[in-house]
Short mmCIF file of C-alpha atoms in Angstrom, two decimals:
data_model
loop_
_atom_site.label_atom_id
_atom_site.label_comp_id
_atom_site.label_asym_id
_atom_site.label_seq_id
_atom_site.Cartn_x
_atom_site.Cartn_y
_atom_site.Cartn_z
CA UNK S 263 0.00 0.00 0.00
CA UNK S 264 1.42 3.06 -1.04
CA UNK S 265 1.46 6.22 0.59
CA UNK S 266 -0.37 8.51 -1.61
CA UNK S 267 -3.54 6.22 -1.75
CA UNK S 268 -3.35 5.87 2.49
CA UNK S 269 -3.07 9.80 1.89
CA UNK S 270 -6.09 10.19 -0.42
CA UNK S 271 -8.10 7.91 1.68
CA UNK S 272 -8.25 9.48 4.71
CA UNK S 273 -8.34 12.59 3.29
CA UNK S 274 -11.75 11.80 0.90
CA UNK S 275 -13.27 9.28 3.70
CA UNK S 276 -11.77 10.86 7.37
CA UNK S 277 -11.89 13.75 8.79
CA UNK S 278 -8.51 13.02 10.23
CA UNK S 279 -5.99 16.24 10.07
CA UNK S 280 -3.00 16.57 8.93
CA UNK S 281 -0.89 15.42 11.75
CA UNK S 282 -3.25 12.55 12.37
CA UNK S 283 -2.44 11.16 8.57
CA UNK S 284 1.03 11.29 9.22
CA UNK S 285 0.83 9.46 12.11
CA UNK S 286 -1.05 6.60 10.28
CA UNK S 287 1.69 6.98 7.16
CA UNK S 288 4.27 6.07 9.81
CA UNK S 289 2.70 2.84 10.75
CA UNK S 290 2.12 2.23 7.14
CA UNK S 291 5.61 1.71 6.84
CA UNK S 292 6.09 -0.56 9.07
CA UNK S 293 3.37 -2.78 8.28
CA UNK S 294 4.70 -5.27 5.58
CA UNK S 295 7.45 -6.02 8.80
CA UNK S 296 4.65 -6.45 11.34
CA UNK S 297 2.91 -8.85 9.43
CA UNK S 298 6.30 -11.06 8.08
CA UNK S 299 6.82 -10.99 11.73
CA UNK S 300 3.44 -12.01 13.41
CA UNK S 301 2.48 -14.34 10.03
CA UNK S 302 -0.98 -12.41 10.35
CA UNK S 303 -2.66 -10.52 7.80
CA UNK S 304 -2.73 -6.57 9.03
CA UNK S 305 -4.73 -3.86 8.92
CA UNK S 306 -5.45 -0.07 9.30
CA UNK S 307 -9.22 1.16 9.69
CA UNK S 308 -9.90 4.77 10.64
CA UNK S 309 -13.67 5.79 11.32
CA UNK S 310 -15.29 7.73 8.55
CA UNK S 311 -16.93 11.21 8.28
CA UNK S 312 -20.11 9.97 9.92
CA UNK S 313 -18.67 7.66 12.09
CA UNK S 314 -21.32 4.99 11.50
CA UNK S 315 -18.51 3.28 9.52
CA UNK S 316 -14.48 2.55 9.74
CA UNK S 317 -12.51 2.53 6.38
CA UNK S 318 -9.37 -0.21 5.37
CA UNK S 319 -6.90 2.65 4.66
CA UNK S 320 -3.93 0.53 4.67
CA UNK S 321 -2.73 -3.40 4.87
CA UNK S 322 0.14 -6.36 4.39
CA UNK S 323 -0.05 -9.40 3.73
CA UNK S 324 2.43 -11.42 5.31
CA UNK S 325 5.18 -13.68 2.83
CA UNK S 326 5.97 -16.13 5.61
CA UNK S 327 2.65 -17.63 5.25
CA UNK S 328 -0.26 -18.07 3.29
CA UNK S 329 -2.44 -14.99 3.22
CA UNK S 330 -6.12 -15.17 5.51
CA UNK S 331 -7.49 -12.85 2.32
CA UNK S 332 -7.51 -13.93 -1.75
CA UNK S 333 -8.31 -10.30 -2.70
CA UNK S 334 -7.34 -6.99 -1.38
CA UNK S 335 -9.61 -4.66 0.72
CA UNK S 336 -8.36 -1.40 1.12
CA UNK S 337 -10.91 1.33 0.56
CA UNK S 338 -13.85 -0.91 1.52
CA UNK S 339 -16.34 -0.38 4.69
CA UNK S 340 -16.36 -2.18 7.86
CA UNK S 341 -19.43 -2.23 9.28
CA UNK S 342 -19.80 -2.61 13.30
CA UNK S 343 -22.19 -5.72 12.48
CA UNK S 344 -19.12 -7.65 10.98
CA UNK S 345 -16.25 -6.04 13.37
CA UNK S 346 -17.63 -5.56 16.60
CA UNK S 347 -13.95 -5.32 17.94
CA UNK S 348 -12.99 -2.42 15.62
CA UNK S 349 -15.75 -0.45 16.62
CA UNK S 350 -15.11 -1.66 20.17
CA UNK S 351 -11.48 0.03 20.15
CA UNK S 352 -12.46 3.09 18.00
CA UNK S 353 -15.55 4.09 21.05
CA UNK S 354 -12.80 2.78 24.14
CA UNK S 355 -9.47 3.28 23.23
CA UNK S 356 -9.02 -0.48 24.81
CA UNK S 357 -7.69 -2.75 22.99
CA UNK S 358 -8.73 -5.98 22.39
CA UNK S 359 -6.71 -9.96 21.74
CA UNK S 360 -7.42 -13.15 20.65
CA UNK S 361 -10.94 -12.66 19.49
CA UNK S 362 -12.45 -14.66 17.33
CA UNK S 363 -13.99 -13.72 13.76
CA UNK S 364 -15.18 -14.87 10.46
CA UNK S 365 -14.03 -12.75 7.64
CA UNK S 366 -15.86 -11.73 4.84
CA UNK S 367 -14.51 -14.88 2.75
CA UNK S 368 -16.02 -17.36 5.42
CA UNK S 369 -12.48 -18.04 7.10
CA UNK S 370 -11.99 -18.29 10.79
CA UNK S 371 -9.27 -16.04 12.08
CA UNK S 372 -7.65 -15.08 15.55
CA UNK S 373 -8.00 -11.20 15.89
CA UNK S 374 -6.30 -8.60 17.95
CA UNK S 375 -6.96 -5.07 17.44
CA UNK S 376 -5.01 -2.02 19.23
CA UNK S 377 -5.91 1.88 19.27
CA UNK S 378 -4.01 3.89 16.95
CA UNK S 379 -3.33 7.52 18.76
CA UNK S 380 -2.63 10.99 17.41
CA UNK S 381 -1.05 13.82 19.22
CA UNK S 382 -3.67 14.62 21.48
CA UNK S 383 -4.04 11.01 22.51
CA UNK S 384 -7.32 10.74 21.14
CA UNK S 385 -8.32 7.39 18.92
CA UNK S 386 -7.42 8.38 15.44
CA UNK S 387 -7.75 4.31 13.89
CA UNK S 388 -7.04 0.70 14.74
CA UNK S 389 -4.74 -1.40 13.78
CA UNK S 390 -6.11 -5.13 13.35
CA UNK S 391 -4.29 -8.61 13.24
CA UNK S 392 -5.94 -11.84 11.64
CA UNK S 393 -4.53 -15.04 11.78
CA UNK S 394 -6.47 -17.79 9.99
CA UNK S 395 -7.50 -20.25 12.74
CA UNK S 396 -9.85 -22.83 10.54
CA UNK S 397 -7.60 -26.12 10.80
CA UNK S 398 -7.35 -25.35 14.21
CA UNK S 399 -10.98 -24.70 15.05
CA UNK S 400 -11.73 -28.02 12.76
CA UNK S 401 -9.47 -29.84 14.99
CA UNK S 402 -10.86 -28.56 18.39
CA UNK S 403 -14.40 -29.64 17.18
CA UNK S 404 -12.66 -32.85 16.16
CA UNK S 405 -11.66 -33.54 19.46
CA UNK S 406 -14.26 -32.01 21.59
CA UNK S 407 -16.52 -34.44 19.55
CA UNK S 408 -14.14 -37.83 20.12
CA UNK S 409 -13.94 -36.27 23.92
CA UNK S 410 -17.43 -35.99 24.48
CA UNK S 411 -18.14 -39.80 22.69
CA UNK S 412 -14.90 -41.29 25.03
CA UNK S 413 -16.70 -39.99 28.13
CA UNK S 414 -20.03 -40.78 27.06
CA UNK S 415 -18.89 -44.74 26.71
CA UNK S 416 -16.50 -44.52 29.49
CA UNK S 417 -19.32 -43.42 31.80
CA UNK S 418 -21.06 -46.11 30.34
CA UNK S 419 -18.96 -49.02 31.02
CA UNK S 420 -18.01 -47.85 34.68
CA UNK S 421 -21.56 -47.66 35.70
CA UNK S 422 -22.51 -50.60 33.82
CA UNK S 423 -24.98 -53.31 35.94
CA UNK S 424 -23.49 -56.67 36.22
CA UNK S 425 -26.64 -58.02 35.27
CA UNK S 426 -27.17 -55.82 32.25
CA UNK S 427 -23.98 -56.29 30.10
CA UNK S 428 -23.48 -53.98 27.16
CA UNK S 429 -21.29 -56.44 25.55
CA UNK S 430 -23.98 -58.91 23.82
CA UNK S 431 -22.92 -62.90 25.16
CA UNK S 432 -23.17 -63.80 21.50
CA UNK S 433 -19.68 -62.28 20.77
CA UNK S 434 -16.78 -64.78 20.72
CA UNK S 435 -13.72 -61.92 21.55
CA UNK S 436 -12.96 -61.36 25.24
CA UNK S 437 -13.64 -57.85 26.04
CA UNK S 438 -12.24 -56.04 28.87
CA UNK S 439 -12.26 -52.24 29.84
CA UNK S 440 -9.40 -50.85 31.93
CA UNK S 441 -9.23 -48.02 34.10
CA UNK S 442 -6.14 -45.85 33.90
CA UNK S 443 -4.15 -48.24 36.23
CA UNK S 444 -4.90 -51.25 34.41
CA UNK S 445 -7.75 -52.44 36.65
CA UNK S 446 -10.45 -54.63 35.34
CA UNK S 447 -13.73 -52.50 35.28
CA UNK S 448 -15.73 -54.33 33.20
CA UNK S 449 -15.37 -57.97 31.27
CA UNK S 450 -18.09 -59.39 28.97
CA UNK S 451 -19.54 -63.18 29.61
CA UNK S 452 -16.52 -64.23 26.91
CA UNK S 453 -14.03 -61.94 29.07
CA UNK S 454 -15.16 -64.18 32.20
CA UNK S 455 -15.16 -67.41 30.84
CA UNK S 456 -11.62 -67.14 29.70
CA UNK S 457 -10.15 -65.59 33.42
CA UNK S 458 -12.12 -68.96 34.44
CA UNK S 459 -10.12 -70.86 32.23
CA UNK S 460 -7.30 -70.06 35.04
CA UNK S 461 -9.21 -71.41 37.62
CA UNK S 462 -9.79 -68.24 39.29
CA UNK S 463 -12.90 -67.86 41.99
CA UNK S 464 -14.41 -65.40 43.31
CA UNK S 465 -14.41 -61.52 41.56
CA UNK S 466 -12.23 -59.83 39.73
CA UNK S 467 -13.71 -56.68 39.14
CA UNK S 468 -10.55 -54.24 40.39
CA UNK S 469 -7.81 -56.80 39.56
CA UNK S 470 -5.13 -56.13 37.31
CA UNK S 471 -5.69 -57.25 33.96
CA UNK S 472 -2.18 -57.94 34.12
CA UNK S 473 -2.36 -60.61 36.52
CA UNK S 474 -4.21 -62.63 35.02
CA UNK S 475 -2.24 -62.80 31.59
CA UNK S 476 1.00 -61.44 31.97
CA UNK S 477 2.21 -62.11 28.51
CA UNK S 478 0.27 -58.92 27.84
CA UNK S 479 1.97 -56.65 30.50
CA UNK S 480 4.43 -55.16 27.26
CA UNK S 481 1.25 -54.33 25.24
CA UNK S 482 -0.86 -52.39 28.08
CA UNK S 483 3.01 -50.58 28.86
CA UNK S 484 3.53 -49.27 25.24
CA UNK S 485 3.02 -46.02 24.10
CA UNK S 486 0.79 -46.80 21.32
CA UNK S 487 -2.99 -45.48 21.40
CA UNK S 488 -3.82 -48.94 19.15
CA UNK S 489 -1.70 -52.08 18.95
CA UNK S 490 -3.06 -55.62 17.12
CA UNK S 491 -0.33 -57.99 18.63
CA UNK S 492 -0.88 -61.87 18.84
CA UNK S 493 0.16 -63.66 21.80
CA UNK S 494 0.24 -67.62 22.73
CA UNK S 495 -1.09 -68.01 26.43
CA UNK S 496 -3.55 -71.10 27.63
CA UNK S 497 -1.72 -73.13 25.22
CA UNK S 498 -3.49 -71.38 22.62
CA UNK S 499 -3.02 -68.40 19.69
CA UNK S 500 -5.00 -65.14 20.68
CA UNK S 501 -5.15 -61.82 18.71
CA UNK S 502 -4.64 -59.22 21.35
CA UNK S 503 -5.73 -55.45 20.18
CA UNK S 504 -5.49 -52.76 22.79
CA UNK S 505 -7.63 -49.45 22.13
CA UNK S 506 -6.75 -46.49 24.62
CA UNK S 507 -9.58 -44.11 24.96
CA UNK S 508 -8.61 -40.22 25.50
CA UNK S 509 -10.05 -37.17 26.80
CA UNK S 510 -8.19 -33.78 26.91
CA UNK S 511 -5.13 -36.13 25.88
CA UNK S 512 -5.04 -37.92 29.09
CA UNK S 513 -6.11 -41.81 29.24
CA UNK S 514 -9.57 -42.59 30.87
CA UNK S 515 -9.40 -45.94 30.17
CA UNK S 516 -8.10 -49.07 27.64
CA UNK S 517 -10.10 -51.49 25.56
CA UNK S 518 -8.50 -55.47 25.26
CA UNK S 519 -9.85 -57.24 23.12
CA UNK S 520 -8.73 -61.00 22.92
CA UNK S 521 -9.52 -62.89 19.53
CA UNK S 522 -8.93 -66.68 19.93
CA UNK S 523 -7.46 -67.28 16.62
CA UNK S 524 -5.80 -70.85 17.30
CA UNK S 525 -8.17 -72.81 14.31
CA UNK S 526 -7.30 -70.30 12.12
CA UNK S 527 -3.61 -70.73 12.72
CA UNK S 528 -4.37 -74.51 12.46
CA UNK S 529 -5.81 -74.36 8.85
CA UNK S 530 -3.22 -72.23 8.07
CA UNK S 531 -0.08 -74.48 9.45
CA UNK S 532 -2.47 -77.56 7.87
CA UNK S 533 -2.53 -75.48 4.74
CA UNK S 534 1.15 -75.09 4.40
CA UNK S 535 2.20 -78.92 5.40
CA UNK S 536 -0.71 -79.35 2.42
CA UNK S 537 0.89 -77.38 -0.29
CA UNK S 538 4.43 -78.68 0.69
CA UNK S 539 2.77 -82.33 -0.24
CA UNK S 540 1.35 -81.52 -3.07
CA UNK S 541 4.46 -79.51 -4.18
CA UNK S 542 6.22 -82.69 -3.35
CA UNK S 543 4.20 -85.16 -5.27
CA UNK S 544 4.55 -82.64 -8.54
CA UNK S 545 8.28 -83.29 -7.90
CA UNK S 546 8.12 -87.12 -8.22
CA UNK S 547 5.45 -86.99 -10.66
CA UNK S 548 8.09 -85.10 -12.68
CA UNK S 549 10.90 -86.85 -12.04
CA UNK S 550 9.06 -90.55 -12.92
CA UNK S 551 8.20 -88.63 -16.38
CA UNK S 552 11.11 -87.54 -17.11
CA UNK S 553 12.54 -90.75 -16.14
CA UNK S 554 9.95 -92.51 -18.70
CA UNK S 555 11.40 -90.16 -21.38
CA UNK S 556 14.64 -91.02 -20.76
CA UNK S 557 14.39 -94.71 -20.95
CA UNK S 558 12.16 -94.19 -24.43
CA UNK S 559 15.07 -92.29 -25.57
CA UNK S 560 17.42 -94.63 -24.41
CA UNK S 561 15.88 -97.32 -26.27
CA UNK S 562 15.52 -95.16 -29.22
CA UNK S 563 19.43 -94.93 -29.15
CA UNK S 564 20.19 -98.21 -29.48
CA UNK S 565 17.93 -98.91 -32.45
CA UNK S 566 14.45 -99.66 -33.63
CA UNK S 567 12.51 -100.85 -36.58
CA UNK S 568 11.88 -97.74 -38.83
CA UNK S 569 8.21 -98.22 -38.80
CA UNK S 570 8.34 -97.84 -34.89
CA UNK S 571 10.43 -95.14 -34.76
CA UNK S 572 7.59 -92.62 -35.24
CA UNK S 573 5.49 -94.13 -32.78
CA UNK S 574 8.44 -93.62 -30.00
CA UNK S 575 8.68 -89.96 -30.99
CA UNK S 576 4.96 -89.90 -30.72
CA UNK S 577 4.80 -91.65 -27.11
CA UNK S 578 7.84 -89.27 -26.10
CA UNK S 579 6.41 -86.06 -26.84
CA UNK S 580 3.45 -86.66 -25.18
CA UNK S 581 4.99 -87.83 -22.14
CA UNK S 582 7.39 -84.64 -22.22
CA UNK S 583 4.22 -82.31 -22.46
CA UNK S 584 2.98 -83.67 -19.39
CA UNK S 585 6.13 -83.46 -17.65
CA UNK S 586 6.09 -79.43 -18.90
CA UNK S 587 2.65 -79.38 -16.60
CA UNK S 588 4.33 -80.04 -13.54
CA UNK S 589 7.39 -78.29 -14.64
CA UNK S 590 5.91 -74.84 -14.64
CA UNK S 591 4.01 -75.44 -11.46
CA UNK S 592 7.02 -76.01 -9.85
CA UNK S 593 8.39 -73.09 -10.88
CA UNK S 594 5.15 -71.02 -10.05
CA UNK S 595 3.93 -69.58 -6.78
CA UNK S 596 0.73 -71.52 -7.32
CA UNK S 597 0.81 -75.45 -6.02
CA UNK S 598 -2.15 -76.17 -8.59
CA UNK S 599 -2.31 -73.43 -11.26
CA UNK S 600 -0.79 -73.28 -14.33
CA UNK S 601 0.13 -70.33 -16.78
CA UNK S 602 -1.43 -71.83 -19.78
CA UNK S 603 0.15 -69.61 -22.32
CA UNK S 604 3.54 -70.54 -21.03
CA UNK S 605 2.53 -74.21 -21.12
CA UNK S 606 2.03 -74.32 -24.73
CA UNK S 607 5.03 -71.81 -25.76
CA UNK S 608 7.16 -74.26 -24.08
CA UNK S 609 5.63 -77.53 -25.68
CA UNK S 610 5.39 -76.06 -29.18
CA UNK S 611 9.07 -74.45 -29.22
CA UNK S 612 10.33 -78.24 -27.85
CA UNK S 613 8.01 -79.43 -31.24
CA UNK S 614 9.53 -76.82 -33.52
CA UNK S 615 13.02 -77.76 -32.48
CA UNK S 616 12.88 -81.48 -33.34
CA UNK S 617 11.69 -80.60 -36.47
CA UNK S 618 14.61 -78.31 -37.52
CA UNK S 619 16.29 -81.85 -37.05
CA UNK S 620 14.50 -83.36 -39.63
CA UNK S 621 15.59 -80.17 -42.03
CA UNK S 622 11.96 -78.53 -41.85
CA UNK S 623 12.19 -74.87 -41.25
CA UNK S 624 8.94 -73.75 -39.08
CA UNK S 625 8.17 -71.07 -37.43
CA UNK S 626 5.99 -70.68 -34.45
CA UNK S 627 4.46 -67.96 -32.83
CA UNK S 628 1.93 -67.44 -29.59
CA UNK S 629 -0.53 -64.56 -28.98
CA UNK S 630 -3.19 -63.87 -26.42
CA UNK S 631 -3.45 -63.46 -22.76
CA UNK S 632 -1.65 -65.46 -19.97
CA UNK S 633 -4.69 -67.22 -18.50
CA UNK S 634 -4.17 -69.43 -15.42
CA UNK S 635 -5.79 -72.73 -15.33
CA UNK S 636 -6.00 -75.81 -12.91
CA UNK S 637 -3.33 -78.57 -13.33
CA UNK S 638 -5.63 -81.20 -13.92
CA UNK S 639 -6.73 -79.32 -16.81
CA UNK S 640 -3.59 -78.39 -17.63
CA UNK S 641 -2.67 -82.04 -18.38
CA UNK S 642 -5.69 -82.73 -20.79
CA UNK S 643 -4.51 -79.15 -23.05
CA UNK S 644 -1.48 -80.00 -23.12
CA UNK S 645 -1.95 -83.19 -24.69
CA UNK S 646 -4.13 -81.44 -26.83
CA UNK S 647 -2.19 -78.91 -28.18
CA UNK S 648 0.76 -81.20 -28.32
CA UNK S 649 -0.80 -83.56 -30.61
CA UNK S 650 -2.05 -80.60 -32.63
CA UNK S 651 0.94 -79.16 -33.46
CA UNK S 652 2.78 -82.31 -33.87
CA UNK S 653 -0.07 -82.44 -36.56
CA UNK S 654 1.13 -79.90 -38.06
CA UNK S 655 4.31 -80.61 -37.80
CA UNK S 656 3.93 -84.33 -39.44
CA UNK S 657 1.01 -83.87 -41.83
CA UNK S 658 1.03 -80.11 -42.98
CA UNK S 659 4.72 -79.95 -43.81
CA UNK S 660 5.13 -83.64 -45.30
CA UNK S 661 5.90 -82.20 -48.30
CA UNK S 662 6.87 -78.61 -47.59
CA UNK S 663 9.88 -78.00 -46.01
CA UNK S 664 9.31 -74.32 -44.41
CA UNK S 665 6.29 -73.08 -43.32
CA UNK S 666 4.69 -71.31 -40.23
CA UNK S 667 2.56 -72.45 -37.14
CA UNK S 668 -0.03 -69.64 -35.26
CA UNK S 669 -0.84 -70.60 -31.82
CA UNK S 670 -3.95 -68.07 -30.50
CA UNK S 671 -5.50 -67.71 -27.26
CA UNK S 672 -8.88 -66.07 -26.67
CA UNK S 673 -10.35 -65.99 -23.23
CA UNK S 674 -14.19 -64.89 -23.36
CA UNK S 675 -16.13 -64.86 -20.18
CA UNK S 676 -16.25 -68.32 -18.36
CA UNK S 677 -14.69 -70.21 -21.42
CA UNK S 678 -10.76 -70.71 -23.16
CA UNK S 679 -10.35 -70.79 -27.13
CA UNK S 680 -6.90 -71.70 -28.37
CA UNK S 681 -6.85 -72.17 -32.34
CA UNK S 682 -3.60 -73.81 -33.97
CA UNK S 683 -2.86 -72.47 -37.69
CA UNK S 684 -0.92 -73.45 -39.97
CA UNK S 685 -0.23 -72.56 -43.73
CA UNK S 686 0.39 -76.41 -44.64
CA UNK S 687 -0.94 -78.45 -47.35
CA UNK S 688 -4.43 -78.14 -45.25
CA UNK S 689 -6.98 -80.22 -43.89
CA UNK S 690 -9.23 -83.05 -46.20
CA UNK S 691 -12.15 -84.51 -44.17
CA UNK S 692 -11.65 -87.16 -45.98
CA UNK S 693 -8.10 -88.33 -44.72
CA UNK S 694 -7.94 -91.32 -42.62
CA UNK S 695 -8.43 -90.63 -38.99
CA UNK S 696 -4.89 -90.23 -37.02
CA UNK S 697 -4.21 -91.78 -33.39
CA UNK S 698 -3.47 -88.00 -32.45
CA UNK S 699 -6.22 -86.51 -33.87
CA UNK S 700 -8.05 -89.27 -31.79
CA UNK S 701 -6.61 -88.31 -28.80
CA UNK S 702 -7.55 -84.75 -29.12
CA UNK S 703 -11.48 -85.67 -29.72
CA UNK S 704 -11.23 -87.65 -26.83
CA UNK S 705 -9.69 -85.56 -24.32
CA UNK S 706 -11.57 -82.04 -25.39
CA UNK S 707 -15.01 -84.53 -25.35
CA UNK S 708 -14.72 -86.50 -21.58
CA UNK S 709 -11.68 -84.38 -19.92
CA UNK S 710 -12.26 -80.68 -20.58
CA UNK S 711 -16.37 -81.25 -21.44
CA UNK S 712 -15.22 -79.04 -24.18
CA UNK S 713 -15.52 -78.55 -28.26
CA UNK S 714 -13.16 -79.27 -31.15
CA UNK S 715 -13.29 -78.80 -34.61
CA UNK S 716 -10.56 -79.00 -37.77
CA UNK S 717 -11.20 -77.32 -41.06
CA UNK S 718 -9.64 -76.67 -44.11
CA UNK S 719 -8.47 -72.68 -44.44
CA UNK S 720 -7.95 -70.88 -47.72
CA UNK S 721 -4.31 -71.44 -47.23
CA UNK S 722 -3.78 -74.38 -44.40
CA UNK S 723 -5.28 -75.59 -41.48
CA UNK S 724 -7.37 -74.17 -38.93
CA UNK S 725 -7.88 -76.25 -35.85
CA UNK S 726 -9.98 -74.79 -32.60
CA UNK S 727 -10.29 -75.95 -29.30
CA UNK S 728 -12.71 -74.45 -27.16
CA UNK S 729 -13.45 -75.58 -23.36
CA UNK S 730 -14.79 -73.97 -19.97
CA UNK S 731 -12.64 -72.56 -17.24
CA UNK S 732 -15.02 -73.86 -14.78
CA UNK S 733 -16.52 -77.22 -15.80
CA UNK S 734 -19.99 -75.93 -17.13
CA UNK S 735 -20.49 -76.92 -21.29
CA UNK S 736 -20.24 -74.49 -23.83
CA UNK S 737 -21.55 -74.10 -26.72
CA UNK S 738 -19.86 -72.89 -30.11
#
């Protein structure tokens, strides 16, 4: 605020003489320090002509905090309705502190306002101080609220009838309320039963809590306003959690809660010696596979008729692709899921490979989403799509040396789709039926409950399996 306007202000609005004005120009330069230093928002009113009314002639804004006001008010009104504490000082000459307001832009502020004097000692003006108080205020309401609820239930508890419990007897935790020492005040019928369980007689209504179960005596001794701790006392798992109530932050009393959590530890340890098993079994299963394999391979190394030669191959791949099943779930997180996409990407590539031995050059490639799928199922698909492919692999490229295999997966509400394409020689209907092709019909018809079907594509093959994720039939 410059000087000239504080000037032309009081002049046009006051009746404020000369001397008077430069007294209020003085404090006008000071005014941007007072406010850095207080982090308040000040002010300058001086009462107007009539008197009915004060006048902002000057103000700051402080920089070491966020101002109360969004918009400047120098030249407006104050009217005595809105700032009964200007008005106040301007009549006394007293000043007033620490009074609170609500500002024109709906903002709770803390405001002091002091008598500006002239040379005769008469009031010539105030000057006001605002500090935005809202997040406080919330805060105090806040707590006055959380006070007034603790005390309401505290009272509630300590003057509780022993034969009218609060605490319904159809809840299974153990509920005790403490007084500040750690004293029993109140236990519900759950709370009883379990001090009972120590063959204690008599009441214990005053006792330490403490006493009774001192595993908990680090729990009620910590700082914390809410722990959740569990704790293994009565030869049994309990899930402590210990609630302080507070009121003018000072501790009227503690909440324990015990939660007797031992069965659910149980299914869990049960659980966990369950998936070890199973983990273990999908070890051997593996390793008898893979032990199969190697004796087939074995014996194809030391020679076979060349008309049983295929059949070996045949036999091995299939017992590889099973092996692949348990091979990824032991390599999962999941003891009985199976990452179907990765399944298939590693039987096909295995396919692929032994055919670059035979001097074919295919090409495979896999797109769609990584679905997971149960391991039982997993068995039956891949069986599936390794006889599929080694379809392909045999039958489409017999007499075509290069070509290209498309593996697709489509996963549409409750059901799987994989398709296998080719660009081969394609499909006739009326070729003789295959062993594999068998297989396939078999497993999609009375192990997945699924649908298959092969057809002939403008160039190639086309061959789609379709099954549920769930074990309902679909329908194509």
């Amino acid at each position: 605020m410059y000087n000239s306007t504080v000037e032309e202000l009081c002049f046009l609005h006051t009746n404020l003489s000369a001397e008077d004005i430069k007294r209020i120009k003085e404090l006008v330069a000071n005014l941007q320090l007072i406010a850095d230093i207080n982090k308040a928002n000040v002010f300058i009113d001086c009462p107007t002509k009539v008197g009915k009314h004060a006048i902002v002639v000057a103000e700051a804004a402080p920089s070491t905090v966020k101002s109360v006001y969004e918009k400047p008010v120098v030249g407006k009104f104050a009217y005595e309705a809105f700032e009964p504490s200007v008005f106040f000082t301007l009549r006394t000459g007293k000043p007033m502190f620490e009074n609170r307001a609500l500002t024109q832009e709906g903002k709770t502020v803390d405001q002091s306002v002091v008598p500006i004097r002239g040379m005769d000692n008469h009031v010539i003006g105030t000057l006001i101080m605002e500090k935005d108080i809202t997040e406080l205020v919330q805060r105090q309401q806040k707590m006055e609220a959380l006070s007034e609820a603790t005390e309401a239930l505290s009272g509630i508890l300590m003057g509780l009838a022993e034969n009218r419990p609060i605490i319904p007897e159809m809840i299974e935790e153990s509920i005790f309320f403490l007084d500040q020492d750690g004293k029993i005040l109140y236990c519900n019928p759950s709370g009883t039963n379990l001090i009972q369980e120590m063959d204690e007689e008599g009441s214990w209504i005053g006792n330490s809590l403490v006493y009774y179960f001192p595993v908990i005596g680090a729990i009620l001794e910590a700082s914390d306003e809410l722990i959740v701790q569990e704790v293994k006392m009565l030869n049994k798992v309990f899930q402590v959690k210990k609630i302080e109530l507070l009121q003018q932050e000072k501790t009227t009393g503690t909440f324990v809660i015990f939660k007797n959590i031992t069965e659910l530890r149980e299914k869990e340890r049960e659980l966990i010696v369950k998936s070890v098993a199973i983990h273990e079994i999908h070890h051997r299963v593996k390793n008898n596979l893979q032990t199969v394999a190697s004796l087939l391979r074995l014996q194809m190394r030391r020679g076979l008729p060349e008309e049983s030669k295929v059949h070996f191959v045949e036999s091995l791949n299939r017992i590889t692709s099973i092996a692949s099943v348990y091979e990824i779930i032991l390599s999962g997180s999941s003891v009985d899921d199976v990452d179907l996409y990765k399944l298939i990407e590693k039987i096909g590539n295995t396919l692929v490979l032994e055919a670059e031995q035979e001097n074919k050059q295919i090409s495979i490639t896999y797109s769609g989403t990584h679905s997971q799928i149960q391991s039982n199922k997993a068995v039956s698909v891949a069986l599936v799509v390794n006889e599929l492919i080694q379809n392909c692999v045999k039958h489409a490229f017999k007499t075509i040396h290069h070509g290209k295999i498309e593996v697709l997966f489509h996963q549409k509400e409750n059901y799987m789709e994989i398709q296998v394409i080719d660009n081969g020689e394609g499909y006739s209907p009326k070729s003789k039926s295959s062993l594999g092709l068998d297989i396939v019909k078999m497993m999609i018809e009375h192990d997945l409950s699924g649908l298959f079907s092969i057809e002939r594509a403008k160039t190639g093959t086309i061959a789609t399996v379709k099954f549920p994720l769930q074990g309902e039939e679909v329908q194509l």
